[in-house]
PDB file of C-alpha atoms in Angstrom:
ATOM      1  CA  UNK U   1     102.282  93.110 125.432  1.00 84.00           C
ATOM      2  CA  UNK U   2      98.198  92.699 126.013  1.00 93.00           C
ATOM      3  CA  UNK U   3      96.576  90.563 123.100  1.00 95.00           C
ATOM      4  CA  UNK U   4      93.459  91.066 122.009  1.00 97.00           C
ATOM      5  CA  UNK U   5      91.855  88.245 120.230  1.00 97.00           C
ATOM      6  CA  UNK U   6      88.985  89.263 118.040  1.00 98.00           C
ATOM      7  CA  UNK U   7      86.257  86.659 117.205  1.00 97.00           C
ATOM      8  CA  UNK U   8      83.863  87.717 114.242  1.00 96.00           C
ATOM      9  CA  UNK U   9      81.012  85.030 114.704  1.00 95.00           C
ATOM     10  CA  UNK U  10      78.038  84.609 112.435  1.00 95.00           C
ATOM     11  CA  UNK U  11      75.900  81.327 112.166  1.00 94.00           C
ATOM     12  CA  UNK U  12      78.650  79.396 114.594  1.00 94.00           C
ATOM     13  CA  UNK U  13      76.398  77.885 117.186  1.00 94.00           C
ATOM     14  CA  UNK U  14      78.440  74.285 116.785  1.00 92.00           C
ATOM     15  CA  UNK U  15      81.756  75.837 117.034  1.00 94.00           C
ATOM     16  CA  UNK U  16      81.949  78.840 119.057  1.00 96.00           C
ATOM     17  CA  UNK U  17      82.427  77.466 122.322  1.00 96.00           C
ATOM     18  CA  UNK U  18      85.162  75.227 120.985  1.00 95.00           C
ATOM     19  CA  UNK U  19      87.441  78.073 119.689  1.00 96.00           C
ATOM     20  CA  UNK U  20      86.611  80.161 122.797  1.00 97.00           C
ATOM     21  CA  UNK U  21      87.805  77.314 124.570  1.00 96.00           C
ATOM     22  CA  UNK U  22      90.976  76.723 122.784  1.00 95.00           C
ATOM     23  CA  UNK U  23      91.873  80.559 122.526  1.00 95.00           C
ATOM     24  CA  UNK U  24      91.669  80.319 126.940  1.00 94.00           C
ATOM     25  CA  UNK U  25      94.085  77.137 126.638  1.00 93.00           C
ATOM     26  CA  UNK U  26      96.537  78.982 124.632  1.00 89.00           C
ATOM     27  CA  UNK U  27      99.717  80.330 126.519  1.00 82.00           C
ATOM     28  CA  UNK U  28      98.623  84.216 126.538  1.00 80.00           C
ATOM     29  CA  UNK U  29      98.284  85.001 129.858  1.00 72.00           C
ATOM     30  CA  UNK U  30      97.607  89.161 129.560  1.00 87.00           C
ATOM     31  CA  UNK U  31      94.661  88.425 126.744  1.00 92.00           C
ATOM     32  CA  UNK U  32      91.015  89.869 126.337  1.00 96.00           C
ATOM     33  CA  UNK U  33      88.680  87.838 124.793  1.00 97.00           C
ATOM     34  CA  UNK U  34      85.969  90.460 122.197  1.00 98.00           C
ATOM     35  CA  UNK U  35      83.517  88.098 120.435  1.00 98.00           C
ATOM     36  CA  UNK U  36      81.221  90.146 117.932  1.00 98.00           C
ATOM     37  CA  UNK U  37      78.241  88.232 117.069  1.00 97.00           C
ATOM     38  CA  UNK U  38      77.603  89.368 113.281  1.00 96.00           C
ATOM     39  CA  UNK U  39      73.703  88.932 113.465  1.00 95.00           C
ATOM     40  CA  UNK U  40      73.177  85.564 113.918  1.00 95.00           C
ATOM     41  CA  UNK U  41      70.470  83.797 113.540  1.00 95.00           C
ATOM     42  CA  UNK U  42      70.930  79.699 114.319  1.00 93.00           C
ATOM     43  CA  UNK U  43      70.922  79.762 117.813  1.00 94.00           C
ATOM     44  CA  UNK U  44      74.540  81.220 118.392  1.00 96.00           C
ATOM     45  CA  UNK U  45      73.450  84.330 120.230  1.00 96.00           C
ATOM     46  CA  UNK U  46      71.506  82.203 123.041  1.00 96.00           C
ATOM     47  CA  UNK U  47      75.075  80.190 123.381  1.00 97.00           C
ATOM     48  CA  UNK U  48      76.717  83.038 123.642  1.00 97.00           C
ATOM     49  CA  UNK U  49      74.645  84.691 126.447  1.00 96.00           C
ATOM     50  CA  UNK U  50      74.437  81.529 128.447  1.00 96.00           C
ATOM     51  CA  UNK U  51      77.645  79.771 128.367  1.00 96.00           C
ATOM     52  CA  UNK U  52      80.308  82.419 126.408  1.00 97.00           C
ATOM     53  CA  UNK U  53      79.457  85.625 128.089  1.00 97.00           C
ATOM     54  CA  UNK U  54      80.929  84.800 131.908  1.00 96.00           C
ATOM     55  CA  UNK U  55      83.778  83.449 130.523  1.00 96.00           C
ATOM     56  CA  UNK U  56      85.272  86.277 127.639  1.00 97.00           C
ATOM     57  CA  UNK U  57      86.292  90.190 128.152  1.00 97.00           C
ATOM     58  CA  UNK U  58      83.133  91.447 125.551  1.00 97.00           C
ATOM     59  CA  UNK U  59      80.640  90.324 123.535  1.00 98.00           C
ATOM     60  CA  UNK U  60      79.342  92.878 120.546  1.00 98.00           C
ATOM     61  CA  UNK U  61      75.651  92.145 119.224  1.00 97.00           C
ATOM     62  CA  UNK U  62      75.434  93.396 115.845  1.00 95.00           C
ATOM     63  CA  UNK U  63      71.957  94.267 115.230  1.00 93.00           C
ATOM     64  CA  UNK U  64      71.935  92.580 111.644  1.00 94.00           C
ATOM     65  CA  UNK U  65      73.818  90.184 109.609  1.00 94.00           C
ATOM     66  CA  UNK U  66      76.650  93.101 107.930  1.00 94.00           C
ATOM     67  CA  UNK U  67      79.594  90.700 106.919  1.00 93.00           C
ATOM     68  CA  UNK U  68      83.126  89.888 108.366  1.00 94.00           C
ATOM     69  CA  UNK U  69      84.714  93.509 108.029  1.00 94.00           C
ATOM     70  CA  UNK U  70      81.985  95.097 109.982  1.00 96.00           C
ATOM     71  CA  UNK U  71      81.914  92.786 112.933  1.00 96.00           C
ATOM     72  CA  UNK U  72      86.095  93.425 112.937  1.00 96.00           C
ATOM     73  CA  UNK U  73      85.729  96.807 112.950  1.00 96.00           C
ATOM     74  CA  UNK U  74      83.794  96.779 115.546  1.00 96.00           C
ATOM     75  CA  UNK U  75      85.692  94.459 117.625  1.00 96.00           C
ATOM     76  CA  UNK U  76      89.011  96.990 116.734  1.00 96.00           C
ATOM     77  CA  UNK U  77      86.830 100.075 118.119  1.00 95.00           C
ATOM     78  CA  UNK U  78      86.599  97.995 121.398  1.00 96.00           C
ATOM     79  CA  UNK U  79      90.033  96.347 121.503  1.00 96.00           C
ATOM     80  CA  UNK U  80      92.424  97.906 125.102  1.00 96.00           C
ATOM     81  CA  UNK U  81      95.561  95.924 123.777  1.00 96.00           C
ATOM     82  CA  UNK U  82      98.584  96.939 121.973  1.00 96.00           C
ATOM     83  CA  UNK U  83      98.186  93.563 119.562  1.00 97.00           C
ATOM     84  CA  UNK U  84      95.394  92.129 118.217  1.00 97.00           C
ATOM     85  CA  UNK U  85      94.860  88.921 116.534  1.00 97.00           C
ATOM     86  CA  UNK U  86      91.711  87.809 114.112  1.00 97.00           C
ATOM     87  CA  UNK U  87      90.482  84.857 115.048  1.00 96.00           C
ATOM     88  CA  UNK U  88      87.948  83.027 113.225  1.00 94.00           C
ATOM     89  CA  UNK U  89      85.336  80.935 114.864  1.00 92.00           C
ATOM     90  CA  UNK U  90      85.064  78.093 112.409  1.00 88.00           C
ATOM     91  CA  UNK U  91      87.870  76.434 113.954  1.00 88.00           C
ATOM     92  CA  UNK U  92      89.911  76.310 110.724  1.00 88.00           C
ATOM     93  CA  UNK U  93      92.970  78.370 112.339  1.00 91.00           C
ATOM     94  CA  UNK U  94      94.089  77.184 115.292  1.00 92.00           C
ATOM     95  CA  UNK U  95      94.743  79.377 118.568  1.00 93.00           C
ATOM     96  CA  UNK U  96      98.004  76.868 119.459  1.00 92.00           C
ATOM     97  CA  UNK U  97      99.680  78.233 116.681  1.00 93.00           C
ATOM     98  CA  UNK U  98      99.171  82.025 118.119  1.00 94.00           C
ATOM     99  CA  UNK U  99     103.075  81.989 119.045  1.00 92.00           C
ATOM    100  CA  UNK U 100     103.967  81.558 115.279  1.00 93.00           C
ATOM    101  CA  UNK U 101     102.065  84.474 114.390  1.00 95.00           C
ATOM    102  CA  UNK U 102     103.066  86.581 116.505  1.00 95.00           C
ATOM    103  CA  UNK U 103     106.891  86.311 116.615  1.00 95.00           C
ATOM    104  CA  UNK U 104     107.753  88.621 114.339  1.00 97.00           C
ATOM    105  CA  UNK U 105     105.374  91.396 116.240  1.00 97.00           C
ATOM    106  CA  UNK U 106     106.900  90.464 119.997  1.00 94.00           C
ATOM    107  CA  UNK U 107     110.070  90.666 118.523  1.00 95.00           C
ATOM    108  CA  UNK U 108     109.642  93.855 117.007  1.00 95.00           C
ATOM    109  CA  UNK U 109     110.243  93.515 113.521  1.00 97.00           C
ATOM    110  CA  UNK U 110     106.864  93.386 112.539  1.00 98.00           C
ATOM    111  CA  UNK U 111     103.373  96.096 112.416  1.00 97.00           C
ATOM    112  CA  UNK U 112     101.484  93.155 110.832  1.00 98.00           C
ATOM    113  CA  UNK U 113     101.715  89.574 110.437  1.00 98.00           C
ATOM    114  CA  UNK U 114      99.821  87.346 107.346  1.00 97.00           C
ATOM    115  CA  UNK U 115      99.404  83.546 108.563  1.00 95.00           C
ATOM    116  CA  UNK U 116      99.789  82.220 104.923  1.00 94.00           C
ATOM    117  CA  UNK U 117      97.833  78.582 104.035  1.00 89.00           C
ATOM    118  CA  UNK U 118     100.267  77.869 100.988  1.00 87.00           C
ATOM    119  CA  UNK U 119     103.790  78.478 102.692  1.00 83.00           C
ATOM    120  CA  UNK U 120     103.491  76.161 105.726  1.00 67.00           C
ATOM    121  CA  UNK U 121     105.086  72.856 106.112  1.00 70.00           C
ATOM    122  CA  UNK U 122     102.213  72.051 108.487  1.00 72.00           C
ATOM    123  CA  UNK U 123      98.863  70.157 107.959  1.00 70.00           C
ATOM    124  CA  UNK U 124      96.798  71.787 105.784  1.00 69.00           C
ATOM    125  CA  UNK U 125      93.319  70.078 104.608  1.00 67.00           C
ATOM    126  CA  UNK U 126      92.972  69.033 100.878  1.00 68.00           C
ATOM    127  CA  UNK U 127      89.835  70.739  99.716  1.00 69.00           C
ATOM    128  CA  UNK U 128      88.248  72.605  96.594  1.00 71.00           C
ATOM    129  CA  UNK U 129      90.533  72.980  93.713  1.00 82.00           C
ATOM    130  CA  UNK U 130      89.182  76.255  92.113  1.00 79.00           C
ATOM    131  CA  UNK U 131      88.881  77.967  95.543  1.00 78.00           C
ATOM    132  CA  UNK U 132      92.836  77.292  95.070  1.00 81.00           C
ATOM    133  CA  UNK U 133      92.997  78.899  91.564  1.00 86.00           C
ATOM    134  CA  UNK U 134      90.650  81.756  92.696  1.00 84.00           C
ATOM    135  CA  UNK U 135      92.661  82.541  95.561  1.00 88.00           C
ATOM    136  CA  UNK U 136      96.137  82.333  93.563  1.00 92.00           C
ATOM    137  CA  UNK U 137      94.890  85.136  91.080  1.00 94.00           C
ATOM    138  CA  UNK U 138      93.393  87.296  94.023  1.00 95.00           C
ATOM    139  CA  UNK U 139      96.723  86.993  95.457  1.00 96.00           C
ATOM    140  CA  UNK U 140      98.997  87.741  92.444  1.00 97.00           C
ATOM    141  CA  UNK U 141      96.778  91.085  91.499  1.00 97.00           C
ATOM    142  CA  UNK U 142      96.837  92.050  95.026  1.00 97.00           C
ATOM    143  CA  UNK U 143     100.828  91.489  94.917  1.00 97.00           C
ATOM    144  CA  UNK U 144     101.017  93.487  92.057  1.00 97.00           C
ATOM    145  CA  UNK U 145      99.478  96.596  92.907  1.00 97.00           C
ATOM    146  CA  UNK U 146     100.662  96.864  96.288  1.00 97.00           C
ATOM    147  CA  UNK U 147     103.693  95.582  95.363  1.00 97.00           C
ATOM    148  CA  UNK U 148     104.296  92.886  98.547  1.00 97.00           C
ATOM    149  CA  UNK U 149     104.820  89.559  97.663  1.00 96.00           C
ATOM    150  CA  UNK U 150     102.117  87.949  99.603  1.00 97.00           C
ATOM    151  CA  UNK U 151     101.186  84.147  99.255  1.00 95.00           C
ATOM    152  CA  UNK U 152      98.092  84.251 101.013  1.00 94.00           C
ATOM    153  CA  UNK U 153      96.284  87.300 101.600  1.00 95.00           C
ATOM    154  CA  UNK U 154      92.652  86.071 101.879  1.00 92.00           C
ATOM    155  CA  UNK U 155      93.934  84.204 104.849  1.00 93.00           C
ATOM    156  CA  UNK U 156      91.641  84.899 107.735  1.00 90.00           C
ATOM    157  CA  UNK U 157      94.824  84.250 110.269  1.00 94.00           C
ATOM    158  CA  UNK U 158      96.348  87.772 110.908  1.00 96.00           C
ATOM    159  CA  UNK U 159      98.201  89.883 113.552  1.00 97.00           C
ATOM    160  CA  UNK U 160      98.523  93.541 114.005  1.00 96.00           C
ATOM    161  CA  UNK U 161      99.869  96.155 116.180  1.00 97.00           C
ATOM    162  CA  UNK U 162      97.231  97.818 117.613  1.00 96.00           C
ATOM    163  CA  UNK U 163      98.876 101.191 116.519  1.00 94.00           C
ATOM    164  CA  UNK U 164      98.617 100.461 113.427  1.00 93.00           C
ATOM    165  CA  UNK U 165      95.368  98.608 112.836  1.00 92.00           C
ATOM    166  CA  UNK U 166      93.649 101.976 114.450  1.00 86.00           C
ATOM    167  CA  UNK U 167      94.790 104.377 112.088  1.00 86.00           C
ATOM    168  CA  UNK U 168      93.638 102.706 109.096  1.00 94.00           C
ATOM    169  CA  UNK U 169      89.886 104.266 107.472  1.00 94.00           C
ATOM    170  CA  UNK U 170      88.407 100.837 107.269  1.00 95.00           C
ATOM    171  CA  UNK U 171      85.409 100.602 104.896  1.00 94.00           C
ATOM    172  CA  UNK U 172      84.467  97.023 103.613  1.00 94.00           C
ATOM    173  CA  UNK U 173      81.775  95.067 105.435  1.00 93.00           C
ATOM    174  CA  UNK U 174      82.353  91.745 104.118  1.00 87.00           C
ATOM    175  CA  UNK U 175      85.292  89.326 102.503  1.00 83.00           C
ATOM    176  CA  UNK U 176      86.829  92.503 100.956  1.00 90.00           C
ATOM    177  CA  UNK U 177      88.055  93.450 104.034  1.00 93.00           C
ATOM    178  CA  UNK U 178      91.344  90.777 103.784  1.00 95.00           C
ATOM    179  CA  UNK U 179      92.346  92.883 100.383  1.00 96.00           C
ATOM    180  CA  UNK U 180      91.423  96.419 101.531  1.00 97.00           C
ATOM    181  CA  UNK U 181      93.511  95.874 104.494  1.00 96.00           C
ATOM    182  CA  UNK U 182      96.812  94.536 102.914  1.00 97.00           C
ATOM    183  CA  UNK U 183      96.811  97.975 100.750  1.00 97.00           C
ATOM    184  CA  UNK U 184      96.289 100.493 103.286  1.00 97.00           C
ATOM    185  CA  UNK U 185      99.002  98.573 105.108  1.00 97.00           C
ATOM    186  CA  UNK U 186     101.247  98.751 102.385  1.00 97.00           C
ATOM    187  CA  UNK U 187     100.522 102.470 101.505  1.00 96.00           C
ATOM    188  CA  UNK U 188     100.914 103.037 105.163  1.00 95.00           C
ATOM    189  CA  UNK U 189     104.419 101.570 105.105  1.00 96.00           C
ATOM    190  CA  UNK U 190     103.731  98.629 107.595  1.00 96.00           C
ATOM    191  CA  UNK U 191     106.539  96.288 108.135  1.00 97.00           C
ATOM    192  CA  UNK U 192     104.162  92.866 107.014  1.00 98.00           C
ATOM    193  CA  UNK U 193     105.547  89.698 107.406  1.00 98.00           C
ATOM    194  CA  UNK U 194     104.191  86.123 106.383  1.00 97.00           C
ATOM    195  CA  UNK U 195     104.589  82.966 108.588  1.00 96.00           C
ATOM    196  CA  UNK U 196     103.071  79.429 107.278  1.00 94.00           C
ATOM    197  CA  UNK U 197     100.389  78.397 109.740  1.00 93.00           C
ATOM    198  CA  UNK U 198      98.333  75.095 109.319  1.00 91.00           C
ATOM    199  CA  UNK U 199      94.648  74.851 108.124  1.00 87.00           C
ATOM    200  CA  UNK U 200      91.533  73.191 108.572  1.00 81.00           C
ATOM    201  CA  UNK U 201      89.304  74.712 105.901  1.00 72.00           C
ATOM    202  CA  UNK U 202      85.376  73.655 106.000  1.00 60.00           C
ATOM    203  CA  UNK U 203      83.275  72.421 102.917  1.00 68.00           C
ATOM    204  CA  UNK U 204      79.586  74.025 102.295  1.00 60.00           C
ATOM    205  CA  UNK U 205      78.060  71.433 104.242  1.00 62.00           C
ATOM    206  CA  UNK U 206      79.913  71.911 107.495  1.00 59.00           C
ATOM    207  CA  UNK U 207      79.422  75.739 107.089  1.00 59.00           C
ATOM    208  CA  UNK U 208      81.740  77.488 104.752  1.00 65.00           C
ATOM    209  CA  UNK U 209      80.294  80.743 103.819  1.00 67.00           C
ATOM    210  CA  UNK U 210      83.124  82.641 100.685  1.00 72.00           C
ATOM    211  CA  UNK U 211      81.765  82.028  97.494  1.00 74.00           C
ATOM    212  CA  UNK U 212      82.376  83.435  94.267  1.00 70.00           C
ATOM    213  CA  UNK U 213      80.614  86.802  94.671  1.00 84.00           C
ATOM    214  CA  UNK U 214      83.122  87.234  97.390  1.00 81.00           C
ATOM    215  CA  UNK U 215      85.857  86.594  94.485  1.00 85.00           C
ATOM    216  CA  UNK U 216      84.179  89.341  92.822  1.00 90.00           C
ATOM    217  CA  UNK U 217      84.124  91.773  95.450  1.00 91.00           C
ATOM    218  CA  UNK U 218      88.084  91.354  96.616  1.00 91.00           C
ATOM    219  CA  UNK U 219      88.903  92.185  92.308  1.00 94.00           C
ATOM    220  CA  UNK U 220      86.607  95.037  92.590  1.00 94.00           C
ATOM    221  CA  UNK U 221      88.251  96.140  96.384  1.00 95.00           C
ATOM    222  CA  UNK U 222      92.072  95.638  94.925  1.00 96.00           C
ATOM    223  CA  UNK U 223      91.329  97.957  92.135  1.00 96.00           C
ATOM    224  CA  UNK U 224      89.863 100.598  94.391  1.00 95.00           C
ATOM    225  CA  UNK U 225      91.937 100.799  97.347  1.00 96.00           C
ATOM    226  CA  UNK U 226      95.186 100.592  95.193  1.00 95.00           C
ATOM    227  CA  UNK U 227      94.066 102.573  92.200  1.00 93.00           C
ATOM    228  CA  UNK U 228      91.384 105.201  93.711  1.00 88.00           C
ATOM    229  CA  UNK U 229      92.737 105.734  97.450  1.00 73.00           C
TER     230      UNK U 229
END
């Protein structure tokens, strides 16, 4: 099966070329590399045009900053391969890993694949404690209504069939995408699994950008796309 990685970038000048880097030493030899640049506005753009362009399949430039569901969509629209994987450019998930997550989709048992944070026996960095809680209680209501039994599913690590992904009315630009798309999965009858995956989350200072308006938004996007389809 063609891969296609998709790399939603905004504000990633110090990192970008390392996870484009790693992504080409992973052992996916029929891959395209999409990179949508989300607006930015540190510099990233110029690295992107000078040292990313000649070496991935696309680069999107997204007139303005529009958030993390946007910049996917837009990399789906533009995606020629029958899987595609999420891949974010902060290096916290790492591209080694890609034959973990997507087992379950090569073997084909799976339309979608979660790479959970909280079920992996693998390293996983010790970080904020209420960004824990917080994403605990997004993850039980989101169980609830969609009635999966998810561990992680703001995890930024996921795997689709392209099939799938493609037939799904998309509609949240930011961190609401992660719980708007495990809904209209489920009410689309996707076979979802969940493999553990390891983690090396950021703090604020090296560039983390979820806060707790986007713990507002993913309440307000679980009620909607599971009550109000």
């Amino acid at each position: 099966m063609k891969l296609s990685v998709i790399v939603p970038c905004f504000n990633e000048r110090e990192t970008i070329a390392k996870i484009i880097d790693a992504i080409r030493a992973s052992p996916l030899p029929d891959r395209e590399i999409i990179v949508v640049d989300d607006g930015s506005t540190d510099g990233t753009t110029a690295v992107l045009k000078e040292k990313i362009a000649p070496i991935v399949d696309h680069i999107i430039y997204q007139p303005r900053n529009r958030g993390k569901g946007a910049a996917l969509r837009a990399g789906f629209a533009a995606a020629t391969g029958e899987v595609i994987v999420v891949q974010d450019a902060d290096l916290e998930y790492d591209p080694g890993e890609y034959s973990i997550l997507l087992a379950p989709i090569f073997s084909g048992e799976a339309d979608a694949v979660f790479g959970s944070r909280f079920m992996s026996g693998r390293p996983h960095r010790v970080l904020y404690f209420w960004h824990m809680v917080g994403n605990k209680f997004i993850t039980l209501l989101s169980n609830m209504l969609t009635n999966l039994n998810l561990t992680d599913v703001e995890t930024g690590y996921k795997a689709f069939r392209t099939s799938a992904i493609k037939n799904l009315d998309l509609r949240e630009d930011r961190f609401g995408f992660e719980v708007e798309i495990a809904a209209k999965l489920a009410k689309a009858r996707c076979r979802i699994y969940e493999v553990g995956v390891s983690y090396s989350g950021r703090t604020y200072e090296e560039g983390k950008k979820v806060n707790w308006k986007d713990g507002v938004r993913a309440v307000y996007a679980i009620l909607r796309y599971n009550l109000f389809p």
